[in-house]
PDB file of C-alpha atoms in Angstrom:
ATOM      1  CA  MET Q   1      25.280 -46.210 -10.055  1.00 40.00           C
ATOM      2  CA  SER Q   2      27.595 -45.727 -12.992  1.00 50.00           C
ATOM      3  CA  LYS Q   3      27.965 -42.254 -14.439  1.00 53.00           C
ATOM      4  CA  SER Q   4      26.435 -41.263 -17.716  1.00 57.00           C
ATOM      5  CA  ALA Q   5      28.184 -39.064 -20.255  1.00 78.00           C
ATOM      6  CA  LYS Q   6      26.034 -36.126 -19.177  1.00 94.00           C
ATOM      7  CA  VAL Q   7      27.639 -33.234 -17.327  1.00 96.00           C
ATOM      8  CA  ALA Q   8      25.902 -31.725 -14.286  1.00 96.00           C
ATOM      9  CA  LEU Q   9      27.155 -28.400 -12.938  1.00 96.00           C
ATOM     10  CA  THR Q  10      26.698 -26.923  -9.466  1.00 94.00           C
ATOM     11  CA  GLY Q  11      27.978 -23.501  -8.415  1.00 93.00           C
ATOM     12  CA  ILE Q  12      28.483 -22.648  -4.761  1.00 91.00           C
ATOM     13  CA  LYS Q  13      28.903 -19.045  -3.608  1.00 90.00           C
ATOM     14  CA  PRO Q  14      31.089 -18.482  -0.526  1.00 92.00           C
ATOM     15  CA  SER Q  15      28.826 -16.755   1.951  1.00 83.00           C
ATOM     16  CA  GLY Q  16      30.048 -17.632   5.413  1.00 82.00           C
ATOM     17  CA  GLU Q  17      29.332 -20.416   7.865  1.00 87.00           C
ATOM     18  CA  LEU Q  18      27.053 -23.125   6.472  1.00 93.00           C
ATOM     19  CA  HIS Q  19      24.184 -24.511   8.522  1.00 95.00           C
ATOM     20  CA  LEU Q  20      21.817 -27.480   8.600  1.00 95.00           C
ATOM     21  CA  GLY Q  21      19.400 -25.746   6.231  1.00 92.00           C
ATOM     22  CA  ASN Q  22      22.183 -25.370   3.646  1.00 90.00           C
ATOM     23  CA  TYR Q  23      23.099 -29.017   4.081  1.00 92.00           C
ATOM     24  CA  LEU Q  24      19.606 -30.421   3.547  1.00 90.00           C
ATOM     25  CA  GLY Q  25      18.500 -27.955   0.886  1.00 86.00           C
ATOM     26  CA  ALA Q  26      21.619 -27.746  -1.268  1.00 86.00           C
ATOM     27  CA  ILE Q  27      24.701 -29.704  -0.215  1.00 91.00           C
ATOM     28  CA  GLU Q  28      23.225 -33.188   0.243  1.00 91.00           C
ATOM     29  CA  PRO Q  29      21.290 -33.230  -3.077  1.00 90.00           C
ATOM     30  CA  ALA Q  30      24.278 -31.743  -4.919  1.00 90.00           C
ATOM     31  CA  LEU Q  31      26.605 -34.447  -3.618  1.00 93.00           C
ATOM     32  CA  GLU Q  32      24.179 -37.091  -4.873  1.00 92.00           C
ATOM     33  CA  LEU Q  33      24.632 -35.850  -8.460  1.00 92.00           C
ATOM     34  CA  ALA Q  34      28.026 -37.563  -8.589  1.00 92.00           C
ATOM     35  CA  ASN Q  35      26.254 -40.932  -8.471  1.00 92.00           C
ATOM     36  CA  GLU Q  36      24.530 -40.316 -11.797  1.00 92.00           C
ATOM     37  CA  TYR Q  37      26.402 -37.658 -13.771  1.00 95.00           C
ATOM     38  CA  ASP Q  38      29.857 -36.375 -14.602  1.00 95.00           C
ATOM     39  CA  ALA Q  39      29.607 -33.834 -11.821  1.00 95.00           C
ATOM     40  CA  TYR Q  40      31.309 -30.440 -11.860  1.00 97.00           C
ATOM     41  CA  TYR Q  41      31.318 -28.238  -8.748  1.00 97.00           C
ATOM     42  CA  PHE Q  42      32.792 -24.763  -8.566  1.00 97.00           C
ATOM     43  CA  ILE Q  43      33.321 -22.109  -5.922  1.00 97.00           C
ATOM     44  CA  ALA Q  44      31.711 -18.951  -7.318  1.00 96.00           C
ATOM     45  CA  ASP Q  45      34.200 -16.494  -5.855  1.00 96.00           C
ATOM     46  CA  TYR Q  46      33.643 -13.821  -8.525  1.00 96.00           C
ATOM     47  CA  HIS Q  47      29.897 -13.929  -7.941  1.00 94.00           C
ATOM     48  CA  ALA Q  48      30.610 -13.230  -4.271  1.00 94.00           C
ATOM     49  CA  LEU Q  49      32.288  -9.942  -5.187  1.00 94.00           C
ATOM     50  CA  THR Q  50      28.869  -8.371  -5.773  1.00 93.00           C
ATOM     51  CA  THR Q  51      28.398  -8.240  -1.995  1.00 90.00           C
ATOM     52  CA  VAL Q  52      31.700  -9.035  -0.247  1.00 90.00           C
ATOM     53  CA  ARG Q  53      34.029  -6.057   0.137  1.00 90.00           C
ATOM     54  CA  ASP Q  54      36.626  -7.495   2.501  1.00 94.00           C
ATOM     55  CA  PRO Q  55      39.325  -9.443   0.575  1.00 94.00           C
ATOM     56  CA  ALA Q  56      40.573 -11.242   3.692  1.00 95.00           C
ATOM     57  CA  ALA Q  57      37.034 -12.295   4.590  1.00 94.00           C
ATOM     58  CA  LEU Q  58      36.428 -13.597   1.071  1.00 95.00           C
ATOM     59  CA  ARG Q  59      39.648 -15.627   1.090  1.00 95.00           C
ATOM     60  CA  ARG Q  60      38.646 -17.126   4.427  1.00 95.00           C
ATOM     61  CA  GLN Q  61      35.148 -17.944   3.173  1.00 95.00           C
ATOM     62  CA  ILE Q  62      36.564 -19.626   0.062  1.00 96.00           C
ATOM     63  CA  ASP Q  63      38.821 -21.828   2.196  1.00 96.00           C
ATOM     64  CA  GLU Q  64      35.963 -22.642   4.565  1.00 95.00           C
ATOM     65  CA  LEU Q  65      33.633 -23.518   1.703  1.00 96.00           C
ATOM     66  CA  ALA Q  66      36.157 -25.813   0.040  1.00 96.00           C
ATOM     67  CA  ALA Q  67      36.916 -27.515   3.362  1.00 96.00           C
ATOM     68  CA  THR Q  68      33.200 -27.944   4.067  1.00 96.00           C
ATOM     69  CA  TRP Q  69      32.423 -29.710   0.805  1.00 96.00           C
ATOM     70  CA  LEU Q  70      35.497 -31.918   1.003  1.00 97.00           C
ATOM     71  CA  ALA Q  71      34.748 -32.851   4.611  1.00 97.00           C
ATOM     72  CA  LEU Q  72      31.146 -33.704   3.724  1.00 96.00           C
ATOM     73  CA  GLY Q  73      32.208 -36.181   1.067  1.00 95.00           C
ATOM     74  CA  LEU Q  74      33.034 -34.395  -2.171  1.00 96.00           C
ATOM     75  CA  ASP Q  75      35.667 -36.634  -3.769  1.00 95.00           C
ATOM     76  CA  PRO Q  76      38.030 -34.859  -6.203  1.00 94.00           C
ATOM     77  CA  GLU Q  77      38.944 -38.281  -7.623  1.00 94.00           C
ATOM     78  CA  ARG Q  78      35.361 -38.721  -8.840  1.00 94.00           C
ATOM     79  CA  VAL Q  79      34.291 -35.168  -9.671  1.00 96.00           C
ATOM     80  CA  VAL Q  80      35.721 -31.898 -10.975  1.00 96.00           C
ATOM     81  CA  PHE Q  81      36.063 -29.307  -8.199  1.00 97.00           C
ATOM     82  CA  TYR Q  82      37.436 -25.888  -9.089  1.00 98.00           C
ATOM     83  CA  ARG Q  83      37.443 -22.196  -8.298  1.00 97.00           C
ATOM     84  CA  GLN Q  84      35.609 -19.942 -10.743  1.00 98.00           C
ATOM     85  CA  SER Q  85      38.416 -17.385 -10.868  1.00 97.00           C
ATOM     86  CA  ASP Q  86      40.895 -20.050 -12.032  1.00 97.00           C
ATOM     87  CA  ILE Q  87      39.118 -20.437 -15.393  1.00 98.00           C
ATOM     88  CA  PRO Q  88      39.819 -17.275 -17.464  1.00 98.00           C
ATOM     89  CA  GLU Q  89      37.839 -18.636 -20.418  1.00 98.00           C
ATOM     90  CA  VAL Q  90      34.655 -18.205 -18.375  1.00 98.00           C
ATOM     91  CA  PHE Q  91      35.202 -14.443 -18.325  1.00 98.00           C
ATOM     92  CA  GLU Q  92      36.052 -14.311 -22.018  1.00 98.00           C
ATOM     93  CA  LEU Q  93      32.748 -16.038 -22.726  1.00 98.00           C
ATOM     94  CA  PHE Q  94      31.032 -13.667 -20.305  1.00 98.00           C
ATOM     95  CA  TRP Q  95      32.063 -10.688 -22.447  1.00 98.00           C
ATOM     96  CA  MET Q  96      30.947 -12.321 -25.685  1.00 98.00           C
ATOM     97  CA  LEU Q  97      27.567 -13.103 -24.134  1.00 98.00           C
ATOM     98  CA  ALA Q  98      27.312  -9.593 -22.663  1.00 98.00           C
ATOM     99  CA  CYS Q  99      27.640  -8.173 -26.169  1.00 98.00           C
ATOM    100  CA  ILE Q 100      24.482  -9.980 -27.295  1.00 98.00           C
ATOM    101  CA  ALA Q 101      22.486  -9.848 -24.048  1.00 98.00           C
ATOM    102  CA  PRO Q 102      19.445  -7.537 -24.275  1.00 97.00           C
ATOM    103  CA  LYS Q 103      19.342  -4.917 -21.539  1.00 96.00           C
ATOM    104  CA  GLY Q 104      15.632  -5.559 -21.170  1.00 96.00           C
ATOM    105  CA  MET Q 105      16.360  -9.151 -20.193  1.00 96.00           C
ATOM    106  CA  LEU Q 106      18.706  -8.010 -17.437  1.00 96.00           C
ATOM    107  CA  ASN Q 107      16.093  -5.508 -16.249  1.00 95.00           C
ATOM    108  CA  ARG Q 108      13.776  -8.453 -15.597  1.00 94.00           C
ATOM    109  CA  ALA Q 109      16.268 -10.489 -13.558  1.00 93.00           C
ATOM    110  CA  HIS Q 110      14.806 -11.326 -10.155  1.00 90.00           C
ATOM    111  CA  ALA Q 111      17.793 -10.152  -8.080  1.00 90.00           C
ATOM    112  CA  TYR Q 112      17.966  -6.792  -9.837  1.00 93.00           C
ATOM    113  CA  LYS Q 113      14.191  -6.270  -9.672  1.00 92.00           C
ATOM    114  CA  ALA Q 114      14.187  -7.104  -5.962  1.00 92.00           C
ATOM    115  CA  ALA Q 115      16.904  -4.514  -5.321  1.00 93.00           C
ATOM    116  CA  VAL Q 116      14.998  -1.888  -7.323  1.00 95.00           C
ATOM    117  CA  ASP Q 117      11.749  -2.660  -5.508  1.00 94.00           C
ATOM    118  CA  ARG Q 118      13.446  -2.278  -2.111  1.00 94.00           C
ATOM    119  CA  ASN Q 119      14.876   1.076  -3.137  1.00 94.00           C
ATOM    120  CA  LEU Q 120      11.545   2.374  -4.416  1.00 96.00           C
ATOM    121  CA  GLU Q 121       9.778   1.248  -1.233  1.00 94.00           C
ATOM    122  CA  GLU Q 122      12.305   3.229   0.798  1.00 95.00           C
ATOM    123  CA  GLY Q 123      11.981   6.311  -1.401  1.00 95.00           C
ATOM    124  CA  LEU Q 124      15.468   5.968  -2.865  1.00 95.00           C
ATOM    125  CA  ASP Q 125      16.689   6.157  -6.450  1.00 96.00           C
ATOM    126  CA  ARG Q 126      15.793   2.905  -8.191  1.00 94.00           C
ATOM    127  CA  ASP Q 127      19.465   2.003  -8.717  1.00 94.00           C
ATOM    128  CA  HIS Q 128      20.745   3.124  -5.324  1.00 96.00           C
ATOM    129  CA  ASP Q 129      23.624   0.860  -4.233  1.00 94.00           C
ATOM    130  CA  VAL Q 130      23.087  -1.456  -7.237  1.00 94.00           C
ATOM    131  CA  ASN Q 131      26.425  -2.332  -8.796  1.00 95.00           C
ATOM    132  CA  ALA Q 132      27.029  -3.509 -12.348  1.00 96.00           C
ATOM    133  CA  GLY Q 133      28.116  -6.884 -11.014  1.00 95.00           C
ATOM    134  CA  LEU Q 134      24.650  -7.536  -9.639  1.00 94.00           C
ATOM    135  CA  TYR Q 135      23.068  -6.274 -12.850  1.00 96.00           C
ATOM    136  CA  ASN Q 136      25.230  -8.526 -15.039  1.00 96.00           C
ATOM    137  CA  TYR Q 137      25.039 -11.492 -12.676  1.00 95.00           C
ATOM    138  CA  PRO Q 138      22.852 -13.581 -15.047  1.00 96.00           C
ATOM    139  CA  ILE Q 139      25.410 -13.240 -17.860  1.00 98.00           C
ATOM    140  CA  LEU Q 140      28.287 -14.504 -15.738  1.00 98.00           C
ATOM    141  CA  MET Q 141      26.096 -17.342 -14.535  1.00 96.00           C
ATOM    142  CA  ALA Q 142      25.364 -18.232 -18.156  1.00 98.00           C
ATOM    143  CA  ALA Q 143      29.090 -18.224 -18.943  1.00 98.00           C
ATOM    144  CA  ASP Q 144      29.747 -20.507 -15.966  1.00 98.00           C
ATOM    145  CA  ILE Q 145      27.278 -23.015 -17.366  1.00 98.00           C
ATOM    146  CA  LEU Q 146      27.989 -22.784 -21.084  1.00 98.00           C
ATOM    147  CA  ALA Q 147      31.789 -22.890 -20.832  1.00 98.00           C
ATOM    148  CA  PHE Q 148      31.672 -26.555 -19.825  1.00 97.00           C
ATOM    149  CA  ASP Q 149      29.083 -27.884 -22.305  1.00 96.00           C
ATOM    150  CA  THR Q 150      26.821 -28.538 -19.353  1.00 97.00           C
ATOM    151  CA  ASP Q 151      23.864 -30.852 -19.902  1.00 97.00           C
ATOM    152  CA  ILE Q 152      22.116 -30.621 -16.540  1.00 94.00           C
ATOM    153  CA  VAL Q 153      21.787 -27.755 -14.052  1.00 93.00           C
ATOM    154  CA  PRO Q 154      19.938 -28.520 -10.808  1.00 89.00           C
ATOM    155  CA  VAL Q 155      17.687 -25.582  -9.919  1.00 83.00           C
ATOM    156  CA  GLY Q 156      14.855 -24.839  -7.548  1.00 73.00           C
ATOM    157  CA  GLN Q 157      11.614 -23.296  -8.741  1.00 69.00           C
ATOM    158  CA  ASP Q 158      12.894 -19.844  -7.708  1.00 67.00           C
ATOM    159  CA  GLN Q 159      16.029 -20.229  -9.848  1.00 75.00           C
ATOM    160  CA  LYS Q 160      14.448 -21.299 -13.119  1.00 86.00           C
ATOM    161  CA  GLN Q 161      14.714 -17.799 -14.586  1.00 90.00           C
ATOM    162  CA  HIS Q 162      18.523 -17.879 -14.513  1.00 87.00           C
ATOM    163  CA  LEU Q 163      18.655 -21.043 -16.576  1.00 93.00           C
ATOM    164  CA  GLU Q 164      16.026 -19.751 -18.990  1.00 95.00           C
ATOM    165  CA  MET Q 165      18.231 -16.692 -19.580  1.00 96.00           C
ATOM    166  CA  THR Q 166      21.227 -18.973 -20.116  1.00 97.00           C
ATOM    167  CA  ARG Q 167      19.333 -20.966 -22.711  1.00 97.00           C
ATOM    168  CA  ASP Q 168      18.183 -17.784 -24.468  1.00 97.00           C
ATOM    169  CA  LEU Q 169      21.724 -16.407 -24.608  1.00 98.00           C
ATOM    170  CA  ALA Q 170      23.103 -19.690 -25.939  1.00 98.00           C
ATOM    171  CA  GLY Q 171      20.420 -19.766 -28.621  1.00 98.00           C
ATOM    172  CA  SER Q 172      21.176 -16.195 -29.695  1.00 98.00           C
ATOM    173  CA  PHE Q 173      24.907 -16.920 -29.782  1.00 98.00           C
ATOM    174  CA  ASN Q 174      24.380 -20.019 -31.923  1.00 98.00           C
ATOM    175  CA  THR Q 175      22.148 -18.106 -34.326  1.00 98.00           C
ATOM    176  CA  LEU Q 176      24.890 -15.524 -34.851  1.00 97.00           C
ATOM    177  CA  TYR Q 177      27.972 -17.712 -34.870  1.00 96.00           C
ATOM    178  CA  GLY Q 178      26.804 -21.231 -35.666  1.00 97.00           C
ATOM    179  CA  GLU Q 179      26.072 -24.177 -33.394  1.00 96.00           C
ATOM    180  CA  THR Q 180      28.798 -23.574 -30.835  1.00 97.00           C
ATOM    181  CA  LEU Q 181      27.273 -23.590 -27.362  1.00 98.00           C
ATOM    182  CA  HIS Q 182      25.517 -26.598 -25.859  1.00 97.00           C
ATOM    183  CA  ILE Q 183      22.080 -25.665 -24.504  1.00 97.00           C
ATOM    184  CA  PRO Q 184      21.549 -27.095 -20.991  1.00 96.00           C
ATOM    185  CA  GLU Q 185      18.429 -28.566 -19.455  1.00 95.00           C
ATOM    186  CA  PRO Q 186      17.138 -27.880 -15.941  1.00 92.00           C
ATOM    187  CA  LEU Q 187      16.916 -30.527 -13.268  1.00 89.00           C
ATOM    188  CA  ILE Q 188      13.993 -29.102 -11.320  1.00 81.00           C
ATOM    189  CA  ARG Q 189      13.970 -29.800  -7.612  1.00 74.00           C
ATOM    190  CA  ASP Q 190      10.321 -29.292  -6.724  1.00 68.00           C
ATOM    191  CA  GLN Q 191      10.623 -30.407  -3.117  1.00 67.00           C
ATOM    192  CA  VAL Q 192      13.688 -28.694  -1.712  1.00 71.00           C
ATOM    193  CA  LYS Q 193      14.119 -29.684   1.916  1.00 77.00           C
ATOM    194  CA  THR Q 194      13.711 -26.776   4.288  1.00 81.00           C
ATOM    195  CA  ILE Q 195      13.866 -26.729   8.059  1.00 88.00           C
ATOM    196  CA  PRO Q 196      13.012 -24.107  10.641  1.00 94.00           C
ATOM    197  CA  GLY Q 197      15.640 -22.288  12.619  1.00 96.00           C
ATOM    198  CA  THR Q 198      15.864 -22.258  16.378  1.00 97.00           C
ATOM    199  CA  ASP Q 199      13.143 -19.578  16.547  1.00 96.00           C
ATOM    200  CA  GLY Q 200      10.694 -21.291  14.174  1.00 94.00           C
ATOM    201  CA  ARG Q 201      11.312 -19.089  11.149  1.00 94.00           C
ATOM    202  CA  LYS Q 202      13.121 -20.438   8.105  1.00 91.00           C
ATOM    203  CA  MET Q 203      16.715 -21.217   9.035  1.00 92.00           C
ATOM    204  CA  SER Q 204      18.738 -18.282   7.731  1.00 90.00           C
ATOM    205  CA  LYS Q 205      21.886 -16.387   8.694  1.00 87.00           C
ATOM    206  CA  SER Q 206      19.944 -13.145   8.317  1.00 83.00           C
ATOM    207  CA  TYR Q 207      17.634 -14.249  11.159  1.00 91.00           C
ATOM    208  CA  GLY Q 208      20.461 -15.393  13.423  1.00 93.00           C
ATOM    209  CA  ASN Q 209      18.645 -18.693  14.028  1.00 96.00           C
ATOM    210  CA  THR Q 210      20.988 -21.206  12.426  1.00 96.00           C
ATOM    211  CA  ILE Q 211      22.605 -24.407  13.656  1.00 97.00           C
ATOM    212  CA  PRO Q 212      26.076 -24.535  12.039  1.00 96.00           C
ATOM    213  CA  ILE Q 213      27.064 -27.865  10.505  1.00 96.00           C
ATOM    214  CA  PHE Q 214      30.462 -27.910  12.181  1.00 97.00           C
ATOM    215  CA  ALA Q 215      29.689 -26.207  15.479  1.00 96.00           C
ATOM    216  CA  PRO Q 216      31.869 -27.580  18.322  1.00 96.00           C
ATOM    217  CA  PRO Q 217      29.955 -29.916  20.679  1.00 97.00           C
ATOM    218  CA  LYS Q 218      29.382 -27.312  23.388  1.00 97.00           C
ATOM    219  CA  GLN Q 219      28.087 -24.732  20.911  1.00 98.00           C
ATOM    220  CA  LEU Q 220      26.042 -27.345  19.060  1.00 98.00           C
ATOM    221  CA  ARG Q 221      24.328 -28.480  22.241  1.00 98.00           C
ATOM    222  CA  LYS Q 222      23.576 -24.880  23.222  1.00 98.00           C
ATOM    223  CA  LYS Q 223      22.049 -24.242  19.788  1.00 98.00           C
ATOM    224  CA  VAL Q 224      19.880 -27.355  19.936  1.00 98.00           C
ATOM    225  CA  MET Q 225      18.719 -26.610  23.465  1.00 97.00           C
ATOM    226  CA  SER Q 226      17.662 -23.114  22.331  1.00 97.00           C
ATOM    227  CA  ILE Q 227      15.109 -24.449  19.814  1.00 97.00           C
ATOM    228  CA  VAL Q 228      11.803 -22.800  20.664  1.00 96.00           C
ATOM    229  CA  THR Q 229       8.944 -25.108  21.688  1.00 95.00           C
ATOM    230  CA  ASP Q 230       5.587 -24.615  23.379  1.00 94.00           C
ATOM    231  CA  SER Q 231       5.070 -25.048  27.127  1.00 93.00           C
ATOM    232  CA  LYS Q 232       3.284 -28.414  27.083  1.00 93.00           C
ATOM    233  CA  GLY Q 233       4.381 -30.928  29.710  1.00 92.00           C
ATOM    234  CA  ILE Q 234       5.764 -34.424  29.196  1.00 93.00           C
ATOM    235  CA  ASP Q 235       2.430 -36.220  29.506  1.00 92.00           C
ATOM    236  CA  GLU Q 236       0.448 -33.831  27.321  1.00 94.00           C
ATOM    237  CA  PRO Q 237      -0.274 -34.785  23.681  1.00 94.00           C
ATOM    238  CA  LYS Q 238       1.525 -32.615  21.146  1.00 94.00           C
ATOM    239  CA  ASP Q 239       1.246 -31.965  17.415  1.00 95.00           C
ATOM    240  CA  PRO Q 240       4.493 -33.039  15.719  1.00 95.00           C
ATOM    241  CA  ASP Q 241       3.576 -31.201  12.530  1.00 94.00           C
ATOM    242  CA  GLN Q 242       3.504 -27.893  14.400  1.00 94.00           C
ATOM    243  CA  CYS Q 243       6.728 -28.429  16.326  1.00 95.00           C
ATOM    244  CA  ASN Q 244      10.023 -26.820  15.256  1.00 94.00           C
ATOM    245  CA  LEU Q 245      12.018 -29.419  17.154  1.00 96.00           C
ATOM    246  CA  PHE Q 246      10.355 -32.370  15.436  1.00 97.00           C
ATOM    247  CA  ALA Q 247      10.694 -30.672  12.038  1.00 95.00           C
ATOM    248  CA  ILE Q 248      14.481 -30.727  12.439  1.00 96.00           C
ATOM    249  CA  TYR Q 249      14.672 -34.093  14.187  1.00 97.00           C
ATOM    250  CA  GLN Q 250      12.824 -35.990  11.448  1.00 95.00           C
ATOM    251  CA  HIS Q 251      15.561 -35.225   8.904  1.00 95.00           C
ATOM    252  CA  PHE Q 252      18.348 -36.792  10.959  1.00 96.00           C
ATOM    253  CA  ALA Q 253      16.746 -39.690  12.841  1.00 97.00           C
ATOM    254  CA  PRO Q 254      16.164 -43.184  11.373  1.00 96.00           C
ATOM    255  CA  PRO Q 255      12.637 -43.687   9.946  1.00 96.00           C
ATOM    256  CA  GLU Q 256      11.627 -46.092  12.704  1.00 97.00           C
ATOM    257  CA  ALA Q 257      12.715 -43.614  15.381  1.00 97.00           C
ATOM    258  CA  VAL Q 258      10.784 -40.826  13.652  1.00 97.00           C
ATOM    259  CA  ALA Q 259       7.645 -42.980  13.587  1.00 97.00           C
ATOM    260  CA  GLU Q 260       7.998 -43.870  17.274  1.00 96.00           C
ATOM    261  CA  THR Q 261       8.630 -40.259  18.265  1.00 96.00           C
ATOM    262  CA  ARG Q 262       5.599 -39.133  16.270  1.00 96.00           C
ATOM    263  CA  ARG Q 263       3.480 -41.670  18.163  1.00 96.00           C
ATOM    264  CA  LYS Q 264       4.747 -40.399  21.510  1.00 94.00           C
ATOM    265  CA  TYR Q 265       3.969 -36.825  20.475  1.00 95.00           C
ATOM    266  CA  VAL Q 266       0.375 -37.709  19.703  1.00 95.00           C
ATOM    267  CA  GLU Q 267      -0.190 -39.939  22.741  1.00 94.00           C
ATOM    268  CA  GLY Q 268       1.856 -37.986  25.267  1.00 92.00           C
ATOM    269  CA  GLY Q 269       4.831 -39.160  27.286  1.00 90.00           C
ATOM    270  CA  LEU Q 270       7.663 -37.332  25.544  1.00 92.00           C
ATOM    271  CA  GLY Q 271       9.447 -34.273  26.892  1.00 94.00           C
ATOM    272  CA  TYR Q 272      11.094 -31.659  24.712  1.00 96.00           C
ATOM    273  CA  GLY Q 273      14.287 -31.744  26.767  1.00 96.00           C
ATOM    274  CA  TYR Q 274      14.715 -35.455  26.106  1.00 95.00           C
ATOM    275  CA  LEU Q 275      14.185 -35.016  22.359  1.00 97.00           C
ATOM    276  CA  LYS Q 276      16.591 -32.080  22.208  1.00 97.00           C
ATOM    277  CA  GLN Q 277      19.273 -34.236  23.805  1.00 97.00           C
ATOM    278  CA  GLU Q 278      18.531 -37.000  21.297  1.00 97.00           C
ATOM    279  CA  LEU Q 279      18.778 -34.537  18.397  1.00 98.00           C
ATOM    280  CA  PHE Q 280      22.099 -33.247  19.709  1.00 98.00           C
ATOM    281  CA  GLU Q 281      23.457 -36.798  19.834  1.00 98.00           C
ATOM    282  CA  LEU Q 282      22.195 -37.512  16.312  1.00 98.00           C
ATOM    283  CA  LEU Q 283      23.883 -34.400  14.925  1.00 98.00           C
ATOM    284  CA  GLU Q 284      27.101 -35.129  16.779  1.00 98.00           C
ATOM    285  CA  ALA Q 285      27.123 -38.676  15.380  1.00 97.00           C
ATOM    286  CA  ARG Q 286      26.306 -37.422  11.875  1.00 97.00           C
ATOM    287  CA  PHE Q 287      28.826 -34.587  11.650  1.00 98.00           C
ATOM    288  CA  GLY Q 288      31.415 -35.209  14.382  1.00 97.00           C
ATOM    289  CA  ASP Q 289      34.003 -36.998  12.225  1.00 98.00           C
ATOM    290  CA  GLN Q 290      33.347 -34.618   9.336  1.00 97.00           C
ATOM    291  CA  ARG Q 291      33.868 -31.650  11.657  1.00 97.00           C
ATOM    292  CA  GLU Q 292      37.264 -33.060  12.622  1.00 97.00           C
ATOM    293  CA  ARG Q 293      38.147 -33.457   8.946  1.00 97.00           C
ATOM    294  CA  TYR Q 294      36.954 -29.899   8.249  1.00 97.00           C
ATOM    295  CA  PHE Q 295      39.308 -28.373  10.800  1.00 96.00           C
ATOM    296  CA  GLU Q 296      42.160 -30.591   9.598  1.00 97.00           C
ATOM    297  CA  LEU Q 297      41.678 -29.233   6.080  1.00 96.00           C
ATOM    298  CA  LEU Q 298      41.560 -25.626   7.277  1.00 95.00           C
ATOM    299  CA  ALA Q 299      44.798 -26.146   9.180  1.00 94.00           C
ATOM    300  CA  GLN Q 300      46.608 -27.183   6.012  1.00 88.00           C
ATOM    301  CA  PRO Q 301      48.494 -24.393   4.195  1.00 61.00           C
TER     302      PRO Q 301
END
């Protein structure tokens, strides 16, 4: 599909090793934007400073994130791929927006409210361990978006507030200084793909239940084989819609294989060990070459 003149912007915060949940929920749909829009992708390294305190770790995570996206198919010849900290104008715009941003708006930001709620639940001061970076996070996000005359920002339902704040700040700025900033529109992703982790809960680093995208074969196989299932035997009928293993498998197998596996679940005759081996082979086929490219990129100075 040929690109339109519209600009779509995606920010990616370096946060450590990426897993299959990240790939399905964020990376794959973001890569598809390049087929329809003038796509801009940036590594949000300054946003990461709100939580990362180890400079060496942050540098490593930035390199790993860039290598991941490039290995998975991000083509710098077709898109704009940059590091947030390399664009000083973003931070100039941040300050101008900060000077018109109502404090009450920042008080309502989801991330700040969540931190306050946790503190109050634990009997701590409401702003315990809350830094100004977290508090001003929505303003920097607005600057990221508005600095590039962005038309489209893909967001999930839980991220709509950030874009609404961006639009409000742009409107206030234009009222004061004339029509200067382009007001973006959301691209709402209502059905974000999610998959369970190896223990059945949502796949998340905080749960320690992830399957890394670029895990070496031995580690990958161990992760897949650790997926929790029930104790039903090969010949017993099973419910695919209640099975963690099937929930992951269906995203990586061809449609006809998914349909056949679903039938075998319902009728009986399929063992979990066999399907785990099949899933391992599917993941190795899907990401094996990309894993090699990933480590090649990391090895470059």
